[in-house]
Amino acid sequence: AATPAAIPAIGAAGAVIGMPHIARAAEFELKYGNNLPLSHPLNVRANEAAERIAKESNGKAVVKIFPNNQLGGDTDMLSQVRSGGLTFFTPSALVIATLVPVAAINAVGFAFSDYDQVWKAMDGKLGAHVREAISKVGLYAFDKMWDNGFRQMTSGDKAINSAADMNGLKIRVPVSPLSIAMFKGLGAAPASLQFSEVYSSLQTRIVDAQENPLPIIQVAKLYEVQKFCSLSNHIWDGFWFIANGRAWKGLPADMQTIVANAINDAGVAQRGDIKALNQSVKADLESKGLTFNQPSPDSFRAKLRDAGFYGEWKGRFGDEAWGLLEEAVGKLA
Ligand code: X2X
């Protein structure tokens, strides 16, 4: 096949390069990997941040983005950012919790009811508590968490109207102990799979259902392999933008400022994108064949309570983190 003469934004390895016209080698080459398609706001805004970093650093710092699991799935990228093979990674709170358990605190089932609660908590004491825990494993977490969204359930055979419909349901969840515990508590048969495997596992019916925010269902084309979408809002999920601790400390202070400002500002803009998409995506997904329903949270909450989910996870997260969560959302257990 002919090689196009120049696709300026795409490097040889498929990486998107912040400022490709800068010919000399950058002093600081920062590799960023993530698990989402290029069209997701996470990548759109990260690309803007990369351009700003190249410009403001006069080409000294260049961020190369490896989207869409090009460098492996979440588990691989998490070990790469720990070893320094990757400078930056954006794991969901659910996923970084395999390393930093308290990071899953925002994902307790049916805790947050809206974005005002979410950002007050994550930009406030709860987020600070989690960032502190992330720093203890040698990673640096930027101040502003990025949005994944409220997670919704999709299924292939029948709509999920209440917790009773979840009995024995084979549902894919991220590689995360909290997700497994929660869906077992709901009576389902959850399977942990990396995001890179979700589309094919639904297509081949290894699992019958999955759960993700609407913008991901759209960009990953999950409507092609699912029929129903239940607006359960069961978990609020966000991405921590993290850096390898040694690489971060190795950047001079002026570079740290440029990079942190660009990434945090892009994160705040990305939150706005997801909020806007939440309004518009449903109609698009309906036109592509998904049938929606909106169940009451009551039967799900009651089932989780009866299964001892809240009591168990209060114990696992500890009184301090649980107290900060309840400060934000009210009494849970
Ligand atoms: O794997 C998922 O479901 C995703 C994309 O939402 C996360 O990164 C947790």
PDB file of C-alpha atoms in Angstrom, residues 117-258:
ATOM      1  CA  GLN A 117     -22.158  16.937  44.158  1.00  0.00           C
ATOM      2  CA  VAL A 118     -19.508  15.217  42.056  1.00  0.00           C
ATOM      3  CA  TRP A 119     -17.236  18.182  41.341  1.00  0.00           C
ATOM      4  CA  LYS A 120     -17.631  19.682  44.804  1.00  0.00           C
ATOM      5  CA  ALA A 121     -16.356  16.409  46.238  1.00  0.00           C
ATOM      6  CA  MET A 122     -13.668  15.589  43.675  1.00  0.00           C
ATOM      7  CA  ASP A 123     -12.279  19.154  43.555  1.00  0.00           C
ATOM      8  CA  GLY A 124     -12.550  19.266  47.341  1.00  0.00           C
ATOM      9  CA  LYS A 125     -11.688  17.057  50.297  1.00  0.00           C
ATOM     10  CA  LEU A 126     -12.617  13.676  48.824  1.00  0.00           C
ATOM     11  CA  GLY A 127     -10.471  14.240  45.730  1.00  0.00           C
ATOM     12  CA  ALA A 128      -7.567  15.507  47.855  1.00  0.00           C
ATOM     13  CA  HIS A 129      -7.786  12.366  49.988  1.00  0.00           C
ATOM     14  CA  VAL A 130      -7.550  10.145  46.903  1.00  0.00           C
ATOM     15  CA  ARG A 131      -4.696  12.157  45.317  1.00  0.00           C
ATOM     16  CA  GLU A 132      -2.739  11.790  48.535  1.00  0.00           C
ATOM     17  CA  ALA A 133      -3.210   8.002  48.404  1.00  0.00           C
ATOM     18  CA  ILE A 134      -2.127   7.973  44.737  1.00  0.00           C
ATOM     19  CA  SER A 135       1.069   9.878  45.630  1.00  0.00           C
ATOM     20  CA  LYS A 136       1.955   7.149  48.142  1.00  0.00           C
ATOM     21  CA  VAL A 137       2.416   4.594  45.349  1.00  0.00           C
ATOM     22  CA  GLY A 138       4.884   6.787  43.457  1.00  0.00           C
ATOM     23  CA  LEU A 139       2.417   8.380  41.050  1.00  0.00           C
ATOM     24  CA  TYR A 140       1.409  12.015  40.701  1.00  0.00           C
ATOM     25  CA  ALA A 141      -2.277  12.848  40.153  1.00  0.00           C
ATOM     26  CA  PHE A 142      -3.132  16.195  38.563  1.00  0.00           C
ATOM     27  CA  ASP A 143      -5.612  18.344  40.517  1.00  0.00           C
ATOM     28  CA  LYS A 144      -8.514  18.134  38.111  1.00  0.00           C
ATOM     29  CA  MET A 145     -10.136  14.786  37.555  1.00  0.00           C
ATOM     30  CA  TRP A 146     -11.555  14.217  34.041  1.00  0.00           C
ATOM     31  CA  ASP A 147     -15.102  12.993  33.485  1.00  0.00           C
ATOM     32  CA  ASN A 148     -16.073   9.545  32.331  1.00  0.00           C
ATOM     33  CA  GLY A 149     -19.706   9.983  33.359  1.00  0.00           C
ATOM     34  CA  PHE A 150     -22.615   8.299  35.082  1.00  0.00           C
ATOM     35  CA  ARG A 151     -22.510   4.660  34.106  1.00  0.00           C
ATOM     36  CA  GLN A 152     -25.568   3.123  32.411  1.00  0.00           C
ATOM     37  CA  MET A 153     -26.330  -0.508  31.646  1.00  0.00           C
ATOM     38  CA  THR A 154     -26.804  -1.943  28.166  1.00  0.00           C
ATOM     39  CA  SER A 155     -28.020  -5.440  27.352  1.00  0.00           C
ATOM     40  CA  GLY A 156     -28.685  -7.645  24.360  1.00  0.00           C
ATOM     41  CA  ASP A 157     -31.736  -9.765  25.208  1.00  0.00           C
ATOM     42  CA  LYS A 158     -34.044  -7.837  27.485  1.00  0.00           C
ATOM     43  CA  ALA A 159     -34.318  -4.447  29.128  1.00  0.00           C
ATOM     44  CA  ILE A 160     -33.228  -4.035  32.746  1.00  0.00           C
ATOM     45  CA  ASN A 161     -36.173  -2.460  34.564  1.00  0.00           C
ATOM     46  CA  SER A 162     -35.342  -3.382  38.137  1.00  0.00           C
ATOM     47  CA  ALA A 163     -32.815  -5.312  40.184  1.00  0.00           C
ATOM     48  CA  ALA A 164     -34.825  -8.508  39.586  1.00  0.00           C
ATOM     49  CA  ASP A 165     -33.864  -8.335  35.904  1.00  0.00           C
ATOM     50  CA  MET A 166     -30.207  -8.668  36.860  1.00  0.00           C
ATOM     51  CA  ASN A 167     -30.435 -12.174  38.257  1.00  0.00           C
ATOM     52  CA  GLY A 168     -27.711 -14.250  36.634  1.00  0.00           C
ATOM     53  CA  LEU A 169     -27.060 -11.590  33.981  1.00  0.00           C
ATOM     54  CA  LYS A 170     -23.639 -12.047  32.378  1.00  0.00           C
ATOM     55  CA  ILE A 171     -22.364  -8.507  32.451  1.00  0.00           C
ATOM     56  CA  ARG A 172     -18.908  -7.188  31.598  1.00  0.00           C
ATOM     57  CA  VAL A 173     -17.427  -4.827  34.179  1.00  0.00           C
ATOM     58  CA  PRO A 174     -14.007  -3.114  34.265  1.00  0.00           C
ATOM     59  CA  VAL A 175     -11.095  -4.840  35.994  1.00  0.00           C
ATOM     60  CA  SER A 176     -12.065  -3.557  39.431  1.00  0.00           C
ATOM     61  CA  PRO A 177     -12.940  -5.236  42.735  1.00  0.00           C
ATOM     62  CA  LEU A 178     -15.685  -2.709  43.482  1.00  0.00           C
ATOM     63  CA  SER A 179     -17.481  -3.368  40.195  1.00  0.00           C
ATOM     64  CA  ILE A 180     -17.371  -7.120  40.768  1.00  0.00           C
ATOM     65  CA  ALA A 181     -18.674  -6.808  44.324  1.00  0.00           C
ATOM     66  CA  MET A 182     -21.428  -4.429  43.330  1.00  0.00           C
ATOM     67  CA  PHE A 183     -22.765  -6.523  40.454  1.00  0.00           C
ATOM     68  CA  LYS A 184     -22.577  -9.718  42.520  1.00  0.00           C
ATOM     69  CA  GLY A 185     -24.540  -7.850  45.177  1.00  0.00           C
ATOM     70  CA  LEU A 186     -27.152  -7.069  42.524  1.00  0.00           C
ATOM     71  CA  GLY A 187     -27.429 -10.777  41.749  1.00  0.00           C
ATOM     72  CA  ALA A 188     -25.658 -10.616  38.372  1.00  0.00           C
ATOM     73  CA  ALA A 189     -22.750 -12.748  37.107  1.00  0.00           C
ATOM     74  CA  PRO A 190     -20.110 -10.065  36.391  1.00  0.00           C
ATOM     75  CA  ALA A 191     -16.928 -10.722  34.404  1.00  0.00           C
ATOM     76  CA  SER A 192     -13.913  -8.388  34.561  1.00  0.00           C
ATOM     77  CA  LEU A 193     -12.602  -7.558  31.095  1.00  0.00           C
ATOM     78  CA  GLN A 194     -10.417  -4.738  29.895  1.00  0.00           C
ATOM     79  CA  PHE A 195     -12.158  -2.130  27.759  1.00  0.00           C
ATOM     80  CA  SER A 196     -10.196  -3.260  24.701  1.00  0.00           C
ATOM     81  CA  GLU A 197     -12.174  -6.524  24.819  1.00  0.00           C
ATOM     82  CA  VAL A 198     -15.686  -5.175  25.395  1.00  0.00           C
ATOM     83  CA  TYR A 199     -16.963  -4.897  21.822  1.00  0.00           C
ATOM     84  CA  SER A 200     -15.806  -8.361  20.789  1.00  0.00           C
ATOM     85  CA  SER A 201     -16.990 -10.039  23.990  1.00  0.00           C
ATOM     86  CA  LEU A 202     -20.496  -8.645  23.390  1.00  0.00           C
ATOM     87  CA  GLN A 203     -20.378  -9.562  19.726  1.00  0.00           C
ATOM     88  CA  THR A 204     -19.415 -13.162  20.445  1.00  0.00           C
ATOM     89  CA  ARG A 205     -21.853 -13.324  23.391  1.00  0.00           C
ATOM     90  CA  ILE A 206     -19.185 -14.144  25.970  1.00  0.00           C
ATOM     91  CA  VAL A 207     -21.201 -11.613  27.953  1.00  0.00           C
ATOM     92  CA  ASP A 208     -24.747 -10.317  27.372  1.00  0.00           C
ATOM     93  CA  ALA A 209     -24.470  -6.883  28.927  1.00  0.00           C
ATOM     94  CA  GLN A 210     -22.039  -4.117  29.868  1.00  0.00           C
ATOM     95  CA  GLU A 211     -22.169  -0.783  31.649  1.00  0.00           C
ATOM     96  CA  ASN A 212     -20.606   2.535  30.601  1.00  0.00           C
ATOM     97  CA  PRO A 213     -21.502   6.218  30.266  1.00  0.00           C
ATOM     98  CA  LEU A 214     -23.460   7.177  27.117  1.00  0.00           C
ATOM     99  CA  PRO A 215     -20.555   8.985  25.356  1.00  0.00           C
ATOM    100  CA  ILE A 216     -18.487   5.766  25.504  1.00  0.00           C
ATOM    101  CA  ILE A 217     -21.391   3.645  24.261  1.00  0.00           C
ATOM    102  CA  GLN A 218     -21.463   6.032  21.302  1.00  0.00           C
ATOM    103  CA  VAL A 219     -17.764   6.371  20.403  1.00  0.00           C
ATOM    104  CA  ALA A 220     -17.082   2.647  20.910  1.00  0.00           C
ATOM    105  CA  LYS A 221     -20.164   1.795  18.778  1.00  0.00           C
ATOM    106  CA  LEU A 222     -21.546  -0.554  21.412  1.00  0.00           C
ATOM    107  CA  TYR A 223     -25.045   0.057  19.972  1.00  0.00           C
ATOM    108  CA  GLU A 224     -23.990  -2.278  17.152  1.00  0.00           C
ATOM    109  CA  VAL A 225     -23.850  -5.205  19.578  1.00  0.00           C
ATOM    110  CA  GLN A 226     -26.464  -4.211  22.217  1.00  0.00           C
ATOM    111  CA  LYS A 227     -30.237  -3.588  22.023  1.00  0.00           C
ATOM    112  CA  PHE A 228     -31.317  -2.005  25.305  1.00  0.00           C
ATOM    113  CA  CYS A 229     -30.009   0.795  27.465  1.00  0.00           C
ATOM    114  CA  SER A 230     -31.168   1.206  31.013  1.00  0.00           C
ATOM    115  CA  LEU A 231     -30.470   4.694  32.409  1.00  0.00           C
ATOM    116  CA  SER A 232     -29.475   3.392  35.808  1.00  0.00           C
ATOM    117  CA  ASN A 233     -26.888   6.068  36.722  1.00  0.00           C
ATOM    118  CA  HIS A 234     -25.498   3.418  39.077  1.00  0.00           C
ATOM    119  CA  ILE A 235     -21.917   4.734  39.365  1.00  0.00           C
ATOM    120  CA  TRP A 236     -20.315   8.097  38.763  1.00  0.00           C
ATOM    121  CA  ASP A 237     -16.906   7.425  37.216  1.00  0.00           C
ATOM    122  CA  GLY A 238     -14.016   9.735  36.357  1.00  0.00           C
ATOM    123  CA  PHE A 239     -10.474   9.448  35.034  1.00  0.00           C
ATOM    124  CA  TRP A 240      -7.456  10.397  37.132  1.00  0.00           C
ATOM    125  CA  PHE A 241      -4.808  12.037  34.953  1.00  0.00           C
ATOM    126  CA  ILE A 242      -1.679  10.538  36.484  1.00  0.00           C
ATOM    127  CA  ALA A 243       2.062  10.823  35.880  1.00  0.00           C
ATOM    128  CA  ASN A 244       4.975   8.588  36.712  1.00  0.00           C
ATOM    129  CA  GLY A 245       6.306  10.165  39.926  1.00  0.00           C
ATOM    130  CA  ARG A 246       9.988  10.177  38.963  1.00  0.00           C
ATOM    131  CA  ALA A 247       9.316  11.606  35.511  1.00  0.00           C
ATOM    132  CA  TRP A 248       7.141  14.298  37.048  1.00  0.00           C
ATOM    133  CA  LYS A 249       9.731  15.276  39.671  1.00  0.00           C
ATOM    134  CA  GLY A 250      12.364  15.267  36.919  1.00  0.00           C
ATOM    135  CA  LEU A 251      10.652  18.119  35.088  1.00  0.00           C
ATOM    136  CA  PRO A 252      11.925  21.618  35.920  1.00  0.00           C
ATOM    137  CA  ALA A 253       9.445  23.773  37.847  1.00  0.00           C
ATOM    138  CA  ASP A 254       8.612  25.978  34.850  1.00  0.00           C
ATOM    139  CA  MET A 255       7.804  22.900  32.737  1.00  0.00           C
ATOM    140  CA  GLN A 256       5.687  21.438  35.533  1.00  0.00           C
ATOM    141  CA  THR A 257       3.664  24.645  35.613  1.00  0.00           C
ATOM    142  CA  ILE A 258       3.117  24.666  31.845  1.00  0.00           C
TER     143      ILE A 258
END
